[in-house]
Each structure stands twice: as structure tokens, then as C-alpha cells.
Tab-separated table of N, CA, C and O in Angstrom:
chain	number	residue	atom	x	y	z
I	287	MET	N	2.382	19.817	13.797
I	287	MET	CA	0.802	19.216	14.629
I	287	MET	C	0.419	18.127	14.957
I	287	MET	O	0.713	17.119	13.875
I	288	SER	N	0.185	17.689	15.880
I	288	SER	CA	0.107	16.148	16.284
I	288	SER	C	-0.920	15.719	15.855
I	288	SER	O	-2.087	16.448	15.233
I	289	SER	N	-1.485	14.464	15.505
I	289	SER	CA	-1.988	13.677	14.530
I	289	SER	C	-3.125	12.603	15.488
I	289	SER	O	-2.732	12.719	17.049
I	290	ILE	N	-4.278	13.113	15.495
I	290	ILE	CA	-5.280	12.995	16.214
I	290	ILE	C	-5.870	11.663	15.990
I	290	ILE	O	-6.944	11.121	16.829
I	291	LYS	N	-5.472	10.789	15.289
I	291	LYS	CA	-6.201	9.760	14.647
I	291	LYS	C	-6.069	8.583	15.714
I	291	LYS	O	-7.008	7.636	15.555
I	292	ARG	N	-5.501	8.453	16.735
I	292	ARG	CA	-5.291	7.385	17.719
I	292	ARG	C	-6.496	7.731	18.444
I	292	ARG	O	-6.995	6.824	19.272
I	293	LEU	N	-6.981	8.788	18.686
I	293	LEU	CA	-8.674	9.173	19.448
I	293	LEU	C	-9.180	8.606	19.365
I	293	LEU	O	-9.852	8.453	17.929
I	294	PRO	N	-10.392	8.225	19.978
I	294	PRO	CA	-11.747	7.557	19.761
I	294	PRO	C	-12.522	8.776	18.985
I	294	PRO	O	-12.402	10.055	19.112
I	295	ARG	N	-13.801	8.376	18.194
I	295	ARG	CA	-14.173	9.318	17.847
I	295	ARG	C	-15.125	9.933	18.859
I	295	ARG	O	-15.120	9.750	19.655
I	296	PRO	N	-15.471	11.311	18.697
I	296	PRO	CA	-15.610	12.410	19.720
I	296	PRO	C	-17.754	11.858	19.596
I	296	PRO	O	-18.016	12.633	19.566
I	297	LEU	N	-17.954	10.653	20.143
I	297	LEU	CA	-18.986	10.051	20.288
I	297	LEU	C	-18.908	10.045	22.204
I	297	LEU	O	-18.064	10.014	22.763
I	298	LEU	N	-20.199	10.560	22.847
I	298	LEU	CA	-20.482	10.366	24.079
I	298	LEU	C	-20.441	9.141	24.257
I	298	LEU	O	-19.613	9.079	25.453
I	299	SER	N	-20.687	7.911	23.799
I	299	SER	CA	-20.309	6.423	24.347
I	299	SER	C	-18.752	6.516	24.428
I	299	SER	O	-18.407	5.557	25.218
I	300	SER	N	-17.594	7.028	23.797
I	300	SER	CA	-16.592	6.847	24.176
I	300	SER	C	-16.069	7.331	25.235
I	300	SER	O	-14.924	7.055	25.573
I	301	TYR	N	-16.441	8.507	25.741
I	301	TYR	CA	-15.962	9.423	26.793
I	301	TYR	C	-17.239	9.375	28.187
I	301	TYR	O	-16.904	9.634	28.956
I	302	GLU	N	-18.363	8.581	27.994
I	302	GLU	CA	-19.549	8.610	29.032
I	302	GLU	C	-18.835	8.197	30.270
I	302	GLU	O	-19.235	8.640	31.457
I	303	TRP	N	-17.700	7.204	30.520
I	303	TRP	CA	-17.286	6.611	31.820
I	303	TRP	C	-16.906	7.499	32.353
I	303	TRP	O	-16.610	7.679	33.522
I	304	GLN	N	-16.131	9.048	31.755
I	304	GLN	CA	-15.768	9.785	32.573
I	304	GLN	C	-16.480	10.305	33.736
I	304	GLN	O	-15.861	10.843	34.657
I	305	THR	N	-17.489	10.348	33.142
I	305	THR	CA	-18.525	11.237	34.161
I	305	THR	C	-18.974	10.537	35.405
I	305	THR	O	-19.164	10.793	36.833
I	306	ASP	N	-18.247	9.233	35.697
I	306	ASP	CA	-18.062	8.491	36.864
I	306	ASP	C	-16.938	8.351	37.780
I	306	ASP	O	-16.697	8.011	38.630
I	307	GLY	N	-15.795	9.057	37.003
I	307	GLY	CA	-14.735	9.247	37.563
I	307	GLY	C	-14.412	10.033	38.942
I	307	GLY	O	-14.924	10.554	38.940
I	308	ALA	N	-13.787	8.947	39.489
I	308	ALA	CA	-13.457	9.715	41.227
I	308	ALA	C	-12.881	11.181	41.283
I	308	ALA	O	-12.901	11.818	41.572
I	309	CYS	N	-11.891	11.557	39.755
I	309	CYS	CA	-11.121	12.461	39.933
I	309	CYS	C	-12.043	13.562	39.134
I	309	CYS	O	-11.475	14.996	39.013
I	310	ARG	N	-13.338	13.575	38.625
I	310	ARG	CA	-14.116	14.571	38.268
I	310	ARG	C	-14.124	15.700	38.740
I	310	ARG	O	-14.261	16.620	38.062
I	311	THR	N	-13.801	15.889	39.872
I	311	THR	CA	-14.024	17.187	40.766
I	311	THR	C	-12.763	17.763	41.518
I	311	THR	O	-12.685	18.119	42.247
I	312	THR	N	-11.683	17.102	41.121
I	312	THR	CA	-10.462	17.358	41.929
I	312	THR	C	-9.368	17.842	40.834
I	312	THR	O	-9.885	17.702	39.376
I	313	ASP	N	-8.968	18.822	41.259
I	313	ASP	CA	-7.796	19.722	40.278
I	313	ASP	C	-7.207	18.515	39.223
I	313	ASP	O	-6.262	18.041	40.213
I	314	PRO	N	-7.093	19.269	38.043
I	314	PRO	CA	-6.316	18.451	37.122
I	314	PRO	C	-5.042	18.850	37.642
I	314	PRO	O	-3.888	17.585	37.245
I	315	ASP	N	-4.271	19.322	38.269
I	315	ASP	CA	-2.691	19.444	38.339
I	315	ASP	C	-2.719	18.150	39.305
I	315	ASP	O	-1.280	18.229	39.133
I	316	GLU	N	-3.671	17.820	39.815
I	316	GLU	CA	-3.219	16.647	40.790
I	316	GLU	C	-2.843	15.326	39.956
I	316	GLU	O	-1.678	14.806	40.311
I	317	PHE	N	-3.290	15.372	38.377
I	317	PHE	CA	-2.602	14.300	37.845
I	317	PHE	C	-1.811	14.534	36.905
I	317	PHE	O	-1.120	13.602	35.853
I	318	PHE	N	-1.507	16.065	36.556
I	318	PHE	CA	-0.449	16.441	35.660
I	318	PHE	C	0.479	17.331	36.020
I	318	PHE	O	0.488	18.175	36.570
I	319	PRO	N	1.837	16.576	35.666
I	319	PRO	CA	2.916	17.650	36.579
I	319	PRO	C	3.100	18.491	35.632
I	319	PRO	O	2.960	19.244	34.252
I	320	HIS	N	3.389	19.899	36.387
I	320	HIS	CA	4.297	21.157	36.107
I	320	HIS	C	5.172	20.744	35.358
I	320	HIS	O	6.220	19.789	35.628
I	321	GLU	N	6.182	21.519	33.793
I	321	GLU	CA	6.676	21.184	33.379
I	321	GLU	C	8.106	21.012	34.270
I	321	GLU	O	8.761	20.261	33.218
I	322	ALA	N	8.519	21.446	34.954
I	322	ALA	CA	9.693	21.404	35.816
I	322	ALA	C	9.740	20.703	37.301
I	322	ALA	O	10.593	20.622	37.606
I	323	GLU	N	8.535	19.908	37.233
I	323	GLU	CA	8.204	19.343	38.498
I	323	GLU	C	9.210	18.272	38.408
I	323	GLU	O	9.173	17.318	37.244
I	324	ARG	N	10.197	17.809	38.989
I	324	ARG	CA	10.706	16.395	39.496
I	324	ARG	C	11.012	15.974	40.729
I	324	ARG	O	10.720	16.606	41.330
I	325	GLY	N	11.700	14.864	40.967
I	325	GLY	CA	12.178	13.998	42.279
I	325	GLY	C	10.837	14.132	43.007
I	325	GLY	O	9.879	13.667	42.864
I	326	ASN	N	11.033	14.584	44.781
I	326	ASN	CA	10.191	13.924	45.543
I	326	ASN	C	8.709	14.887	45.751
I	326	ASN	O	8.026	14.301	45.608
I	327	ARG	N	8.940	16.030	44.550
I	327	ARG	CA	7.595	16.569	44.600
I	327	ARG	C	6.427	16.157	43.253
I	327	ARG	O	5.479	16.092	43.525
I	328	ARG	N	7.204	15.536	42.190
I	328	ARG	CA	6.610	14.753	41.525
I	328	ARG	C	5.818	13.601	41.901
I	328	ARG	O	5.044	12.842	41.603
I	329	LEU	N	6.800	12.710	42.795
I	329	LEU	CA	6.719	11.250	43.284
I	329	LEU	C	5.268	11.615	44.106
I	329	LEU	O	4.398	10.895	43.963
I	330	SER	N	5.750	12.155	45.168
I	330	SER	CA	4.250	12.657	46.034
I	330	SER	C	2.775	13.041	45.272
I	330	SER	O	1.958	12.421	45.550
I	331	ARG	N	2.938	13.952	44.012
I	331	ARG	CA	1.703	14.252	43.805
I	331	ARG	C	1.505	13.084	42.844
I	331	ARG	O	0.259	12.551	42.568
I	332	GLU	N	2.162	12.243	42.320
I	332	GLU	CA	1.930	10.762	41.935
I	332	GLU	C	1.217	9.616	42.344
I	332	GLU	O	0.042	9.351	42.269
I	333	GLN	N	1.792	10.111	43.773
I	333	GLN	CA	1.241	8.955	44.411
I	333	GLN	C	-0.351	9.751	45.046
I	333	GLN	O	-1.313	8.709	45.576
I	334	ARG	N	-0.319	10.442	45.191
I	334	ARG	CA	-2.006	11.516	45.712
I	334	ARG	C	-2.589	11.135	44.505
I	334	ARG	O	-4.139	10.366	44.802
I	335	ALA	N	-2.723	10.875	43.354
I	335	ALA	CA	-3.069	10.540	42.367
I	335	ALA	C	-3.585	9.352	41.644
I	335	ALA	O	-4.719	8.889	41.799
I	336	LYS	N	-2.664	8.523	42.164
I	336	LYS	CA	-2.968	7.012	42.041
I	336	LYS	C	-3.491	6.575	43.359
I	336	LYS	O	-4.487	5.846	43.140
I	337	ALA	N	-3.473	7.144	44.804
I	337	ALA	CA	-4.560	7.105	45.689
I	337	ALA	C	-5.678	7.003	45.211
I	337	ALA	O	-6.467	6.247	45.313
I	338	LEU	N	-6.331	8.359	44.828
I	338	LEU	CA	-7.565	8.706	44.258
I	338	LEU	C	-8.153	7.626	43.030
I	338	LEU	O	-9.127	7.127	43.352
I	339	CYS	N	-7.277	7.438	42.290
I	339	CYS	CA	-7.468	6.142	41.278
I	339	CYS	C	-7.705	4.750	41.690
I	339	CYS	O	-8.703	4.118	41.193
I	340	ALA	N	-6.939	4.709	42.697
I	340	ALA	CA	-7.638	3.598	43.744
I	340	ALA	C	-8.729	3.380	44.370
I	340	ALA	O	-9.551	2.092	44.467
I	341	THR	N	-9.109	4.279	44.448
I	341	THR	CA	-10.882	4.362	44.736
I	341	THR	C	-12.133	4.479	43.507
I	341	THR	O	-13.226	4.609	44.086
I	342	CYS	N	-11.468	4.483	42.337
I	342	CYS	CA	-12.343	4.972	41.162
I	342	CYS	C	-13.037	3.694	40.696
I	342	CYS	O	-12.698	2.914	40.255
I	343	PRO	N	-14.506	3.941	40.658
I	343	PRO	CA	-14.930	2.815	40.355
I	343	PRO	C	-14.768	2.371	38.644
I	343	PRO	O	-15.313	1.583	38.138
I	344	VAL	N	-14.142	3.527	37.899
I	344	VAL	CA	-13.836	3.537	36.211
I	344	VAL	C	-12.423	3.613	35.955
I	344	VAL	O	-11.929	3.886	34.949
I	345	ILE	N	-11.497	2.790	36.893
I	345	ILE	CA	-10.490	2.823	36.987
I	345	ILE	C	-9.955	1.937	35.795
I	345	ILE	O	-8.944	2.170	34.813
I	346	GLN	N	-10.861	0.970	35.430
I	346	GLN	CA	-10.159	-0.202	34.334
I	346	GLN	C	-10.154	0.503	33.348
I	346	GLN	O	-9.702	0.495	32.345
I	347	GLN	N	-11.753	1.281	32.875
I	347	GLN	CA	-11.777	2.331	31.773
I	347	GLN	C	-10.897	3.032	31.276
I	347	GLN	O	-10.393	3.224	30.268
I	348	CYS	N	-10.891	3.745	32.213
I	348	CYS	CA	-9.782	5.081	32.173
I	348	CYS	C	-8.127	3.989	31.566
I	348	CYS	O	-7.546	4.948	30.930
I	349	PHE	N	-7.987	3.355	32.608
I	349	PHE	CA	-6.725	2.693	32.244
I	349	PHE	C	-6.368	2.232	30.306
I	349	PHE	O	-5.404	2.462	29.830
I	350	GLU	N	-7.640	1.404	30.275
I	350	GLU	CA	-8.047	1.114	28.692
I	350	GLU	C	-7.822	2.046	27.791
I	350	GLU	O	-7.373	1.959	26.995
I	351	HIS	N	-8.369	3.573	28.098
I	351	HIS	CA	-8.693	4.528	27.466
I	351	HIS	C	-6.814	5.352	27.288
I	351	HIS	O	-6.792	5.192	25.905
I	352	ALA	N	-6.371	5.331	28.562
I	352	ALA	CA	-4.746	5.411	28.023
I	352	ALA	C	-3.855	4.929	27.475
I	352	ALA	O	-3.259	5.235	26.242
I	353	MET	N	-4.153	3.708	27.393
I	353	MET	CA	-3.556	2.603	26.701
I	353	MET	C	-3.542	2.520	25.317
I	353	MET	O	-2.844	2.848	24.040
I	354	SER	N	-5.385	2.483	24.831
I	354	SER	CA	-5.646	2.526	23.314
I	354	SER	C	-5.240	3.773	22.684
I	354	SER	O	-5.223	3.730	21.529
I	355	VAL	N	-4.963	5.018	23.248
I	355	VAL	CA	-4.849	6.346	22.600
I	355	VAL	C	-3.204	6.266	22.454
I	355	VAL	O	-2.966	7.423	22.776
I	356	ARG	N	-2.436	5.858	23.456
I	356	ARG	CA	-1.460	6.075	24.213
I	356	ARG	C	-0.619	7.664	24.658
I	356	ARG	O	-0.102	8.484	24.107
I	357	GLU	N	-1.601	7.581	25.746
I	357	GLU	CA	-1.400	8.892	26.353
I	357	GLU	C	-0.596	9.188	26.900
I	357	GLU	O	0.412	8.301	27.560
I	358	PRO	N	0.042	10.272	26.121
I	358	PRO	CA	1.896	10.413	26.673
I	358	PRO	C	1.491	11.330	28.336
I	358	PRO	O	2.501	11.837	28.685
I	359	TYR	N	0.473	11.986	28.766
I	359	TYR	CA	0.716	13.013	29.933
I	359	TYR	C	-0.284	12.426	31.099
I	359	TYR	O	-1.416	11.440	30.685
I	360	GLY	N	0.073	12.655	32.152
I	360	GLY	CA	-0.808	12.691	33.648
I	360	GLY	C	-0.763	11.212	33.997
I	360	GLY	O	-0.583	10.292	33.124
I	361	VAL	N	-1.171	11.240	34.720
I	361	VAL	CA	-1.743	9.744	35.542
I	361	VAL	C	-2.998	9.328	35.043
I	361	VAL	O	-4.192	10.192	35.162
I	362	TRP	N	-3.247	8.276	34.687
I	362	TRP	CA	-4.725	7.629	33.804
I	362	TRP	C	-4.658	6.412	34.653
I	362	TRP	O	-3.848	5.604	34.397
I	363	GLY	N	-5.627	5.670	34.834
I	363	GLY	CA	-5.975	4.510	35.573
I	363	GLY	C	-4.939	3.802	36.463
I	363	GLY	O	-4.619	2.790	36.335
I	364	GLY	N	-4.309	4.999	37.105
I	364	GLY	CA	-3.533	4.598	38.227
I	364	GLY	C	-1.878	4.103	37.439
I	364	GLY	O	-1.521	3.522	38.559
I	365	THR	N	-1.973	4.377	36.407
I	365	THR	CA	-0.434	4.845	36.008
I	365	THR	C	0.185	6.076	35.362
I	365	THR	O	-0.452	6.864	35.193
I	366	THR	N	1.162	5.998	35.832
I	366	THR	CA	2.290	7.027	34.713
I	366	THR	C	2.134	6.605	33.542
I	366	THR	O	2.382	5.766	32.902
I	367	PRO	N	2.755	8.240	32.517
I	367	PRO	CA	3.527	7.867	31.548
I	367	PRO	C	4.631	6.747	31.210
I	367	PRO	O	4.105	6.131	30.294
I	368	GLU	N	5.582	6.663	32.112
I	368	GLU	CA	6.191	5.981	32.480
I	368	GLU	C	5.778	4.573	32.255
I	368	GLU	O	6.103	3.713	31.488
I	369	GLU	N	5.661	4.140	33.072
I	369	GLU	CA	4.556	2.912	33.559
I	369	GLU	C	3.794	2.342	32.061
I	369	GLU	O	3.603	1.197	31.794
I	370	ARG	N	2.971	3.560	31.627
I	370	ARG	CA	2.291	2.618	30.404
I	370	ARG	C	3.012	2.766	29.420
I	370	ARG	O	3.083	1.326	28.531
I	371	LEU	N	4.052	3.805	29.004
I	371	LEU	CA	5.069	2.919	28.045
I	371	LEU	C	6.009	2.139	28.415
I	371	LEU	O	5.980	1.468	26.997
I	372	ALA	N	6.511	1.662	29.484
I	372	ALA	CA	6.744	0.384	29.371
I	372	ALA	C	5.773	-0.935	28.836
I	372	ALA	O	6.385	-1.551	28.808
I	373	MET	N	4.677	-0.737	29.730
I	373	MET	CA	3.802	-2.195	29.510
I	373	MET	C	3.687	-1.964	27.802
I	373	MET	O	3.357	-3.097	27.276
I	374	GLN	N	3.552	-0.729	27.083
I	374	GLN	CA	3.197	-1.290	25.874
I	374	GLN	C	4.723	-1.732	25.110
I	374	GLN	O	4.639	-2.557	24.545
I	375	ARG	N	5.296	-1.448	26.146
I	375	ARG	CA	6.550	-2.242	25.485
I	375	ARG	C	7.160	-3.635	25.688
I	375	ARG	O	7.931	-4.046	25.215
I	376	GLY	N	6.097	-4.013	26.750
I	376	GLY	CA	6.045	-5.349	27.017
I	376	GLY	C	7.884	-5.310	28.346
I	376	GLY	O	7.640	-6.315	28.470
I	377	VAL	N	7.719	-4.323	28.979
I	377	VAL	CA	8.618	-4.183	29.613
I	377	VAL	C	8.357	-4.479	31.313
I	377	VAL	O	6.987	-4.034	31.587
I	378	ALA	N	8.271	-5.174	32.553
I	378	ALA	CA	7.831	-5.358	33.582
I	378	ALA	C	8.610	-4.025	34.423
I	378	ALA	O	9.135	-3.289	33.757
I	379	VAL	N	7.005	-3.453	34.914
I	379	VAL	CA	6.869	-2.218	35.980
I	379	VAL	C	7.198	-2.637	37.534
I	379	VAL	O	6.786	-3.589	37.700
């Protein structure tokens, strides 16, 4: 079982920024890959997600949340899991 100690406490103030997200009414599949998704299909989905993120008024809060909890899945704050991992490791992306 995964440890949830890295997650913010379940307080409204920790998550209320999400109500302003441009993605709020978008199908979550646009942000999270299917298990077998690879190549151009994955890249295309990630590009669509990032394009929506670029219009989002809470992109910075979303990005900071993903980095602080080390979110391992999906596009958050305009970044993929691989991009966030590289940033956490101090590697240029």
C-alpha cells in the first residue's frame, strides 16, 4: 500500500484552487495515459493537455501541487511525470 504522508491534509484550503482549473470539465483521460498508450498517441494527448493547461488561471498552483506531492501520473501544471521527475532531479528538460 502506498504512503499518503506526502499528500496535503484533506482541507478545503489545500485543494480549492482546483475549482478554478481549466480542466475541471474536461475528461480526465486527456490528462492520464491508458496503460498501453505509447508513441504518437501519447504525445498527441499530452500536447492537448498542455495546450489546455496553458490557458489555465491556476497553472502555477497545479504545478506546485504536483511537485510538492511528487505526483507520478498525468499532466499537471503543464508538465508530464517525466518532466517533473527531471526537474526534481535537477536535470534540464
